[in-house]
mmCIF file of C-alpha atoms and ligand atoms in Angstrom:
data_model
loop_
_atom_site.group_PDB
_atom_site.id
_atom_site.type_symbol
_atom_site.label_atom_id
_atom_site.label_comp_id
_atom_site.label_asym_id
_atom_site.label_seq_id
_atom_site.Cartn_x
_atom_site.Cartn_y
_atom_site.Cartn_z
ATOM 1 C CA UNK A 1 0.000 0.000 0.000
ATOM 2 C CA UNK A 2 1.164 3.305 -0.706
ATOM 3 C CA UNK A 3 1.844 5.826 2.266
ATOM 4 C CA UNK A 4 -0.562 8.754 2.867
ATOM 5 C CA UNK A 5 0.350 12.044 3.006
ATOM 6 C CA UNK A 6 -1.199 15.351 3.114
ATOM 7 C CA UNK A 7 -0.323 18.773 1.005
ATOM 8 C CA UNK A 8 -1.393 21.692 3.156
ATOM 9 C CA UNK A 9 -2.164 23.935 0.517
ATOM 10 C CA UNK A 10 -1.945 24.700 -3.097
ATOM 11 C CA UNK A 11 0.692 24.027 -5.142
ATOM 12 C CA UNK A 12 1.687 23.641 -8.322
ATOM 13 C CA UNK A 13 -0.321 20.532 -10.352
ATOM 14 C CA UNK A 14 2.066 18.731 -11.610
ATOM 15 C CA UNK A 15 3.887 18.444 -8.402
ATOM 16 C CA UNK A 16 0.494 16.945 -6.639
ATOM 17 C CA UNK A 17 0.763 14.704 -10.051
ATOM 18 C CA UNK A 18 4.409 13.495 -8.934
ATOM 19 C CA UNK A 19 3.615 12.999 -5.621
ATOM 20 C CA UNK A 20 0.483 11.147 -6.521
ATOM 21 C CA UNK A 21 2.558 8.686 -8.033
ATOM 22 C CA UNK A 22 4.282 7.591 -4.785
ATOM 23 C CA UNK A 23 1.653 8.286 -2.409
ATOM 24 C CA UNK A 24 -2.083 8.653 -1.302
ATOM 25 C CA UNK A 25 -2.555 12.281 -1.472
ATOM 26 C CA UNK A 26 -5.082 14.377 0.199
ATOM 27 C CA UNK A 27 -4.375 17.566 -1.402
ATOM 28 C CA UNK A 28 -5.845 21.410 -1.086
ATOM 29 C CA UNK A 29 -6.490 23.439 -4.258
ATOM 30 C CA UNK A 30 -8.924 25.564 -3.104
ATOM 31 C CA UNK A 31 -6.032 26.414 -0.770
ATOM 32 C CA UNK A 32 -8.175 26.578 2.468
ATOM 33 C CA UNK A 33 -6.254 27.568 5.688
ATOM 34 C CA UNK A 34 -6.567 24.809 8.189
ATOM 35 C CA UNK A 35 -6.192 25.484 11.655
ATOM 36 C CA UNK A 36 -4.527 23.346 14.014
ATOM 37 C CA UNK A 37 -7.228 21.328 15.094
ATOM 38 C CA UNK A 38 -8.114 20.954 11.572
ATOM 39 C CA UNK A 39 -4.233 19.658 10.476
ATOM 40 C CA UNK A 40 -4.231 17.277 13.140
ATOM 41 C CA UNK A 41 -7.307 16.117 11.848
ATOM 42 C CA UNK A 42 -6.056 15.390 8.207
ATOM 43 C CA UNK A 43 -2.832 14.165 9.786
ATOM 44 C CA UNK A 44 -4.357 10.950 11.387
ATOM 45 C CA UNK A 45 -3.202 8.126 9.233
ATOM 46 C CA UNK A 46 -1.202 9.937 7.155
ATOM 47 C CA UNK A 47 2.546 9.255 6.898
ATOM 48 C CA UNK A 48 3.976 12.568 5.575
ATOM 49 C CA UNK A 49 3.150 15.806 5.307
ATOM 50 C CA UNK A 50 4.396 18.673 2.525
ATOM 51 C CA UNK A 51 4.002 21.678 4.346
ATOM 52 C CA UNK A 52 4.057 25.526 3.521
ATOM 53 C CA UNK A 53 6.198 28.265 5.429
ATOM 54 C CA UNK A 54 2.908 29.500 6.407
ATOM 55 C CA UNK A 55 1.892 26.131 8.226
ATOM 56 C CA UNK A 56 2.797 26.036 12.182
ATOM 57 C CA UNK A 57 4.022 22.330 12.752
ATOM 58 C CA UNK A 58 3.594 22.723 16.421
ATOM 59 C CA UNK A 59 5.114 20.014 19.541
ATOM 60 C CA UNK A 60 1.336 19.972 20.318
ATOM 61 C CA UNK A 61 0.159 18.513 16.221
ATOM 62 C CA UNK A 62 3.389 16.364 16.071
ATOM 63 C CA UNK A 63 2.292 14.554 19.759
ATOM 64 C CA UNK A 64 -0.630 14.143 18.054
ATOM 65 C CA UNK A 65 0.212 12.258 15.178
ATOM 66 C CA UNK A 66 1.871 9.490 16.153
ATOM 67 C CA UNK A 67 1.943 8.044 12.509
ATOM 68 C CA UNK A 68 3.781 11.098 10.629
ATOM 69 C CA UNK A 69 7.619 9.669 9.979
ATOM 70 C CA UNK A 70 8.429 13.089 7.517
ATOM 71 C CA UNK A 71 7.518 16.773 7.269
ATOM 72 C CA UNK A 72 8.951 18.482 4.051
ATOM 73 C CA UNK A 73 8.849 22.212 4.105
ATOM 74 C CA UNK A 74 8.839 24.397 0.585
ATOM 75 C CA UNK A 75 10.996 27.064 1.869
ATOM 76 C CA UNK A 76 14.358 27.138 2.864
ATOM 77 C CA UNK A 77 13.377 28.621 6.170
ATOM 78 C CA UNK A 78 12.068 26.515 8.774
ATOM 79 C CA UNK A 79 10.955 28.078 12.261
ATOM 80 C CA UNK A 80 7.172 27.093 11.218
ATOM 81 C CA UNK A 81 8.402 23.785 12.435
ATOM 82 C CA UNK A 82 9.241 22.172 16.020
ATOM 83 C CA UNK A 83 12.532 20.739 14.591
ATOM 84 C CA UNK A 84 13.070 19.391 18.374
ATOM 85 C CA UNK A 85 9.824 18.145 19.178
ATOM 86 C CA UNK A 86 9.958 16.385 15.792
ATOM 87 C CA UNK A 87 13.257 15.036 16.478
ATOM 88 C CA UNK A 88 12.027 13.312 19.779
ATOM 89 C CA UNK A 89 9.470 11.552 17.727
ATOM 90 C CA UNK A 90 11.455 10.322 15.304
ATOM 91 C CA UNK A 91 10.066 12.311 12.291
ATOM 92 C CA UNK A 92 12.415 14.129 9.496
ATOM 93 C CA UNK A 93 12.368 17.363 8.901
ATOM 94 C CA UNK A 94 13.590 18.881 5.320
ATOM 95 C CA UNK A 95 13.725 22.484 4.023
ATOM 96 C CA UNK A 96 14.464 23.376 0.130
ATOM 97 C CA UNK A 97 18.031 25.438 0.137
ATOM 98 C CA UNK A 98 19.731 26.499 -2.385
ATOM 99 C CA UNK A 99 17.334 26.068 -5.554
ATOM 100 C CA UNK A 100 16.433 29.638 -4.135
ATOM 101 C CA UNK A 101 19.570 31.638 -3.276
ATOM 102 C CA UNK A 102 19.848 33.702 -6.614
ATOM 103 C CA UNK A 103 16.170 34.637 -7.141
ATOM 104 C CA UNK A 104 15.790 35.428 -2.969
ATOM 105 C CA UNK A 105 19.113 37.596 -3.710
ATOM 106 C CA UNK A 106 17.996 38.970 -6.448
ATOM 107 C CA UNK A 107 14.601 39.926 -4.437
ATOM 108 C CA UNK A 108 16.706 41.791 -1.794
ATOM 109 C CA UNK A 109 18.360 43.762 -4.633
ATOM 110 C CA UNK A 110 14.744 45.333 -5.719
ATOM 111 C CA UNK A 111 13.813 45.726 -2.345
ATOM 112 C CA UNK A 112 16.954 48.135 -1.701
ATOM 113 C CA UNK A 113 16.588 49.974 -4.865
ATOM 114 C CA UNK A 114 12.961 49.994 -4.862
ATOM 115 C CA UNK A 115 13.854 51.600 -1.130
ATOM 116 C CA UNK A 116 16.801 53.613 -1.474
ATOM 117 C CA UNK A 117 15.393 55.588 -4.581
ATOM 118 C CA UNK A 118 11.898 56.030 -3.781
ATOM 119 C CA UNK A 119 10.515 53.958 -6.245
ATOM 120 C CA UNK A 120 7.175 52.805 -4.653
ATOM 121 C CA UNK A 121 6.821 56.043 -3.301
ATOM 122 C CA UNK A 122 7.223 58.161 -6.173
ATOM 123 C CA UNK A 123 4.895 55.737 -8.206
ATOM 124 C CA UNK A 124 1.937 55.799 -5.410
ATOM 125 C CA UNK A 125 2.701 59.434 -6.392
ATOM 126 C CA UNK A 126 2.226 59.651 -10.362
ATOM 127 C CA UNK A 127 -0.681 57.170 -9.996
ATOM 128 C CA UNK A 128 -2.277 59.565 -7.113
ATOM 129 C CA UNK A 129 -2.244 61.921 -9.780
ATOM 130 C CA UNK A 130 0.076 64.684 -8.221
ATOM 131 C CA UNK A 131 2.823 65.204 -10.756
ATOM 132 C CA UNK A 132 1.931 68.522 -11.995
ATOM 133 C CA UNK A 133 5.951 69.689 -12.807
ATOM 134 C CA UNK A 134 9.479 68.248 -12.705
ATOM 135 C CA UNK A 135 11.490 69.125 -9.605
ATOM 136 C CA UNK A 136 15.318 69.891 -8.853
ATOM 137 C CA UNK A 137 14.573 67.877 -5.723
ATOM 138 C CA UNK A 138 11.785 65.219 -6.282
ATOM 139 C CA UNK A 139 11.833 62.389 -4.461
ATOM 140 C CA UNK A 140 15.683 62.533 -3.864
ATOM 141 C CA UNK A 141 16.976 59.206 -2.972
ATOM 142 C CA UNK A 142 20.123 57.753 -1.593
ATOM 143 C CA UNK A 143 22.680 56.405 -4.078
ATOM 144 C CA UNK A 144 23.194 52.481 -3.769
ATOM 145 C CA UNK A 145 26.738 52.968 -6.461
ATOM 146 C CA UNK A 146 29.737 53.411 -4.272
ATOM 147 C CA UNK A 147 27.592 52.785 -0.409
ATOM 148 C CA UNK A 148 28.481 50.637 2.228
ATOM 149 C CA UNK A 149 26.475 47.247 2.063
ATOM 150 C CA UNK A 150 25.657 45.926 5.126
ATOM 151 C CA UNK A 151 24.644 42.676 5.367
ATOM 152 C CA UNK A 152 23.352 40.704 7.990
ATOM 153 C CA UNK A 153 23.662 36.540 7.887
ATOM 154 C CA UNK A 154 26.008 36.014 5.288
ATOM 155 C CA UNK A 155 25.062 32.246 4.249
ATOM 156 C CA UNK A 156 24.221 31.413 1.054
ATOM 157 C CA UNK A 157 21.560 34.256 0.246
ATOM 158 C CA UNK A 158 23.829 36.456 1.936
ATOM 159 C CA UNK A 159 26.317 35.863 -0.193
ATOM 160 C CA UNK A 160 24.810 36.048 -3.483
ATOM 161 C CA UNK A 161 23.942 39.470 -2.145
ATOM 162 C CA UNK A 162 27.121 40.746 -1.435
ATOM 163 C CA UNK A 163 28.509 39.331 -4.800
ATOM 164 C CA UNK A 164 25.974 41.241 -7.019
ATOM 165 C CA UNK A 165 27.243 44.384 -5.085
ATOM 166 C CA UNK A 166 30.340 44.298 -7.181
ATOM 167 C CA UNK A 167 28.696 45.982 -10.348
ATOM 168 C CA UNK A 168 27.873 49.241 -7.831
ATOM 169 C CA UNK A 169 31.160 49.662 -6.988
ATOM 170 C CA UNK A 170 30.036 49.073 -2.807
ATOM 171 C CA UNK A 171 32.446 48.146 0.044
ATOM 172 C CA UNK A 172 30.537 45.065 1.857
ATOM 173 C CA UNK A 173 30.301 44.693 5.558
ATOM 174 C CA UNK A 174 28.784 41.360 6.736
ATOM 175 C CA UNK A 175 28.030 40.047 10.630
ATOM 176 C CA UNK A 176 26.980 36.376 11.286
ATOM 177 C CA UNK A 177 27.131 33.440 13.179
ATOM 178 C CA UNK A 178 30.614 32.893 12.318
ATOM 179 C CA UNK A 179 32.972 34.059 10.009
ATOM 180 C CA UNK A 180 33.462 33.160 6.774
ATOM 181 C CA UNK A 181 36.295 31.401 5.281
ATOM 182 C CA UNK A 182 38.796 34.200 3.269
ATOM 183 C CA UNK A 183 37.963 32.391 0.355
ATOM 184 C CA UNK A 184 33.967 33.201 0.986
ATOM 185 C CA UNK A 185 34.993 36.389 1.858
ATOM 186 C CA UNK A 186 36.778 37.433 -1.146
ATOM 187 C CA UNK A 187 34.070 35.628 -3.517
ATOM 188 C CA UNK A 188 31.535 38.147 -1.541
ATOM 189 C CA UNK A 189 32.744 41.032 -2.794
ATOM 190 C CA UNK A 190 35.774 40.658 -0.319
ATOM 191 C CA UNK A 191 33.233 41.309 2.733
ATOM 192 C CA UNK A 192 34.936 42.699 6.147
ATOM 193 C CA UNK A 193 33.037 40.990 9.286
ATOM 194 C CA UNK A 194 32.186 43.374 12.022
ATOM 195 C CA UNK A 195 30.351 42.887 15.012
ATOM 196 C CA UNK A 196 26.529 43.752 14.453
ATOM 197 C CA UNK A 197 26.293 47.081 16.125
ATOM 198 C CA UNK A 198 29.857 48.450 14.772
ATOM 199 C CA UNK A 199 28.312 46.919 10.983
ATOM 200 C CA UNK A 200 24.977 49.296 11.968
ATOM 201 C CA UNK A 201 27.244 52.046 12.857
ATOM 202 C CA UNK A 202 28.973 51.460 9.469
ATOM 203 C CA UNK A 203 26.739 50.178 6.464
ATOM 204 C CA UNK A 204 24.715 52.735 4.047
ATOM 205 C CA UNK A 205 22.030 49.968 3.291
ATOM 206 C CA UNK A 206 21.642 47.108 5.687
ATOM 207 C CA UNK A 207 20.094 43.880 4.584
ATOM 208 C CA UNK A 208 19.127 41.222 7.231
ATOM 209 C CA UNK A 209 19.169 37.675 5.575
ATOM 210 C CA UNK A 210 19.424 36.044 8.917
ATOM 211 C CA UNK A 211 17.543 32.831 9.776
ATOM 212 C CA UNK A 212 15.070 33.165 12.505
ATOM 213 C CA UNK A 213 15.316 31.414 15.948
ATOM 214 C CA UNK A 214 14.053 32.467 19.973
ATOM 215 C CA UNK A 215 17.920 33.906 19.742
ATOM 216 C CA UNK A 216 17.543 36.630 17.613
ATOM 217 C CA UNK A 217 13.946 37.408 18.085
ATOM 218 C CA UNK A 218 14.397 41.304 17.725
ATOM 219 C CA UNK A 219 17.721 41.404 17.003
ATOM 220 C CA UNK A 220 16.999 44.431 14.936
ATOM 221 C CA UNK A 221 15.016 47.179 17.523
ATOM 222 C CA UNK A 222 15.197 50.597 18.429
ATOM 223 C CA UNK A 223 18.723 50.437 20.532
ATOM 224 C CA UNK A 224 20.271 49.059 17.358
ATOM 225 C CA UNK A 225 18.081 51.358 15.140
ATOM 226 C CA UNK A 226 19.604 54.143 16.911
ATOM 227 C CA UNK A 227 23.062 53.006 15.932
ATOM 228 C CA UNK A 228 22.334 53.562 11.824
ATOM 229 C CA UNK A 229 22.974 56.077 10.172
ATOM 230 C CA UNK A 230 20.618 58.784 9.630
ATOM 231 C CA UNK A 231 20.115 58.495 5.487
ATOM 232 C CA UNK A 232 20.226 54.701 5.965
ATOM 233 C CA UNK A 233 18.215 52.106 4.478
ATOM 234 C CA UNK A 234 17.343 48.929 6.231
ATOM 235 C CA UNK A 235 15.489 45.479 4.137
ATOM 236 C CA UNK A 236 14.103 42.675 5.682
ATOM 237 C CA UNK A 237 14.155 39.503 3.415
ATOM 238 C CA UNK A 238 14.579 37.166 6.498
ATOM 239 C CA UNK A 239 11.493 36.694 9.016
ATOM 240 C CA UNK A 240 9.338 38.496 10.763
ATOM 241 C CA UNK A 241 10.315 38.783 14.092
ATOM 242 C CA UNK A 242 13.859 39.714 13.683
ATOM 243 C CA UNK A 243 13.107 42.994 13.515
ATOM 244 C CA UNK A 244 11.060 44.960 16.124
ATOM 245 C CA UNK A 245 8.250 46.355 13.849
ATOM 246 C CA UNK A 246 6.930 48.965 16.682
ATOM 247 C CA UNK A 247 10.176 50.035 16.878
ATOM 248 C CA UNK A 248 11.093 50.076 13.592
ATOM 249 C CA UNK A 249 7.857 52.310 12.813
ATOM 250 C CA UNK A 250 8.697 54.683 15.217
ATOM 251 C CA UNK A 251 12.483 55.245 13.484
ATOM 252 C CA UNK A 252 11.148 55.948 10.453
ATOM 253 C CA UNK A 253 8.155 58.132 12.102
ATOM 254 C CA UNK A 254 11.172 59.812 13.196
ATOM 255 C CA UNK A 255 13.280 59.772 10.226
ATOM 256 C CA UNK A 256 15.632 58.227 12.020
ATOM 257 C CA UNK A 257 16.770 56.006 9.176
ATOM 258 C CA UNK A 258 15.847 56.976 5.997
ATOM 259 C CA UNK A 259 13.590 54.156 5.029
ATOM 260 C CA UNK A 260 12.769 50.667 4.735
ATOM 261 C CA UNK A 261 11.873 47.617 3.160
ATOM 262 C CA UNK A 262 10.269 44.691 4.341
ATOM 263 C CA UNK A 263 9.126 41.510 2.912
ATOM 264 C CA UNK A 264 8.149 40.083 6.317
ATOM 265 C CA UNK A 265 6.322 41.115 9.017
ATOM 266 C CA UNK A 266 5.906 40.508 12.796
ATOM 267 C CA UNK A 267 2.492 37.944 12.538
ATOM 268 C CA UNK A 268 2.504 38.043 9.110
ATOM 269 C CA UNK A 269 0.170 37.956 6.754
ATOM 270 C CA UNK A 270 -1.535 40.131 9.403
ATOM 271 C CA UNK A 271 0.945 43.526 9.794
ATOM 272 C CA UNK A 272 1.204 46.529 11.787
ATOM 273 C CA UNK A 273 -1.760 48.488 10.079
ATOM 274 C CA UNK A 274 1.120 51.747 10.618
ATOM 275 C CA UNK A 275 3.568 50.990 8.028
ATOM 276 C CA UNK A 276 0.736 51.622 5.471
ATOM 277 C CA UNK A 277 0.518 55.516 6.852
ATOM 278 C CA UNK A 278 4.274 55.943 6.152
ATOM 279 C CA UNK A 279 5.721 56.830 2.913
ATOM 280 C CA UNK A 280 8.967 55.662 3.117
ATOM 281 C CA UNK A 281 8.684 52.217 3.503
ATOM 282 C CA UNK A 282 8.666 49.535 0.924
ATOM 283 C CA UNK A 283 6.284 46.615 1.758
ATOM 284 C CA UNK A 284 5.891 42.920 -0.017
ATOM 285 C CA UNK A 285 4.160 40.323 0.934
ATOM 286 C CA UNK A 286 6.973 37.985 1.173
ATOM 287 C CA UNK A 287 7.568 36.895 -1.954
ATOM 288 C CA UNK A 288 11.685 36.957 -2.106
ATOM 289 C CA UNK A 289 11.755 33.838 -3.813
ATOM 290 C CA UNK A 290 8.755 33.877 -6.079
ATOM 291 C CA UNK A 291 10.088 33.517 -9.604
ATOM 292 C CA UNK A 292 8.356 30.876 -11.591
ATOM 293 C CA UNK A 293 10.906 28.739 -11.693
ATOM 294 C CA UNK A 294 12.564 29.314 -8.180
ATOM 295 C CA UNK A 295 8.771 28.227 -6.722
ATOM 296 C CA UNK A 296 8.758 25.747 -8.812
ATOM 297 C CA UNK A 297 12.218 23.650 -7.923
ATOM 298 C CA UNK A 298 11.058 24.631 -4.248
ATOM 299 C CA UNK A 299 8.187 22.148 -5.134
ATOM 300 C CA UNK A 300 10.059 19.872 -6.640
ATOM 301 C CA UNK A 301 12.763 19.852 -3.935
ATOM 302 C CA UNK A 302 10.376 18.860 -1.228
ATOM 303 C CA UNK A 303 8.406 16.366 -2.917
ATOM 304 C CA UNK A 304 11.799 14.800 -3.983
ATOM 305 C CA UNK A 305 12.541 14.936 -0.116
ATOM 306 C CA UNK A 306 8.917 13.939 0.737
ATOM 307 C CA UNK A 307 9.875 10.518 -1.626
ATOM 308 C CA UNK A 308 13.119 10.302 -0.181
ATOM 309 C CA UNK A 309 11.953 9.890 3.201
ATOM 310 C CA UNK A 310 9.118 7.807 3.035
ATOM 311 C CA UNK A 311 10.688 5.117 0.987
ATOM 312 C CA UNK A 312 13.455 4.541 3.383
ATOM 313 C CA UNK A 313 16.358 6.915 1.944
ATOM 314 C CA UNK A 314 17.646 9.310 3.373
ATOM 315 C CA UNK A 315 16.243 12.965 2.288
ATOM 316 C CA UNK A 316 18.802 15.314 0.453
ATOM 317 C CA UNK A 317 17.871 18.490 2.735
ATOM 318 C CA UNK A 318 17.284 16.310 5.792
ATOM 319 C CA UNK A 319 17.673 18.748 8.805
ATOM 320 C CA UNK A 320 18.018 16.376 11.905
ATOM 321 C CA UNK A 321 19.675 13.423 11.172
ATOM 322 C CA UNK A 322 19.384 12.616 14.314
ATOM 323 C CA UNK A 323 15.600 11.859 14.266
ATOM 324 C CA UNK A 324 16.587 8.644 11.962
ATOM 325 C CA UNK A 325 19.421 7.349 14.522
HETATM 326 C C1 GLV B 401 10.846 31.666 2.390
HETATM 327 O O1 GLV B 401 10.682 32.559 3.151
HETATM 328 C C2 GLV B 401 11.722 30.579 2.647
HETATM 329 O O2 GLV B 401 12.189 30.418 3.788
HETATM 330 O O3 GLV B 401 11.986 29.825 1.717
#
């Protein structure tokens, strides 16, 4: 008999159709969101479960579904999921890196033009009908050619990042975990680690690419606002959460920094209704990696780790080997 699984929510067709071919799938076009109670529901009997960033895979559902042996996220991030708790019952626990690292990278890169000159802004602006003349000092922007990159987790996002600042001529600052080799380094635009605060004291444009955990829930609020410079940008591709959104509303309230963009959101998809009053911020609704094709090998990624894991391999992206041991 083939195992069961369940797909939380929509996704591509011909993905369901590849899945369908190793497993029972219960599936979700209509792309309902389930709550809890209603996932642990679908769960009984099922053996695996292809879940969405948006999906909270809590210690709570995975106690009770004793059956489920493998949870395969589509996203490289994975703090929607009890990685621990899932650990302790035995059940593996894949994300989808890599296949996204250029298009999320690419993503930042809009978001800090889009932010640093205005773009949004002056758009919401032509469309509002106001442009009655041209002006010596229009929306005047900061210039991104020749700046100070800051960015903030330099894995593999991070570093596409920093490489694509070569073409702007931009000196690259990076803080992280650890450092990188001087190999990575050079390859990254030949980054220089600082310490967060002395990179917040430093960078022109910060960009936080930083997986989330409890550790660096507001890594990112108004003490280390303070420390930016005044005509700095700041983008959020990473998480919600990382950055203090209260706080980070009141800085540019303030003008503090000079503006922001976000892709994520504290609570997301619900936000702080205040961003929408200010002008200079640049908001997405976290879509970093959402090129065609990027979503699309995401897909294909974790069904491949989905298969992987429930026919007794182990999963390419596995993410706690030690829930197999
Ligand atoms: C998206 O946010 C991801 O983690 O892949």
């Amino acid at each position: 008999m083939k195992p069961s699984i369940l797909v939380t929510r929509a996704v591509f067709p011909d993905v369901v159709a590849r899945l369908s071919e190793h497993f029972t799938v219960e599936d979700n076009p209509d792309d309902h969101i389930f709550s809890e109670a209603e996932l642990i529901q679908k769960l009984q009997g099922k053996d695996g479960l292809f879940a969405n960033p948006a999906d909270r895979i809590s210690a709570a559902l995975i106690q009770a579904c004793p059956q489920l042996k493998a949870v395969c996220n589509m996203a490289v991030g994975y703090n929607n999921v009890d990685v621990a708790a899932a650990t302790a019952a035995g059940i593996m626990v894949t994300n989808t890196p890599d296949v996204l690292n250029e298009t999320t990278a690419d993503f930042g890169w809009a978001l800090l033009m889009a932010t640093a000159r205005r773009v949004t802004e002056s758009e919401h602006y032509l469309r509002a009908g106001k442009w009655q003349k041209w002006t010596y000092d229009g929306f005047l922007g900061a210039d991104v050619h020749g700046s100070t990159l800051g960015v903030i987790g330099m894995g593999r996002i991070g570093q596409a990042i920093a490489r694509r600042s070569m073409g702007f001529d931009m000196q690259v600052v990076y803080h992280n975990r650890s450092r990188l080799t001087p190999e990575l380094e050079a390859r990254a635009n030949n980054a220089r680690y600082l310490s967060r605060d002395a990179l917040l004291q430093t960078a022109d444009h910060v960009v936080l690419v930083l997986p989330y955990s409890a550790a660096v829930h507001h890594f990112i609020g108004a003490d280390e606002l303070a420390l930016m410079k005044p005509g700095a940008t700041l983008v959020n591709i990473a998480r919600g959460g990382i950055v203090d959104d209260a706080a980070l509303i009141a800085a540019l309230k303030q003008g503090q920094i000079a503006a922001a963009g976000l892709d994520v959101f504290e609570n997301e998809p619900a936000f702080n209704p205040a961003f929408l009053s200010l002008e200079n911020v640049v908001l997405t609704p976290h879509i970093a990696s959402a090129s065609a094709p990027t979503r699309r090998a995401m897909a294909n990624c974790a069904a491949m780790n989905l298969i992987a894991a429930l026919s007794g391999q182990t999963p390419p992206n596995l993410l706690n080997p030690q829930a197999v041991k």
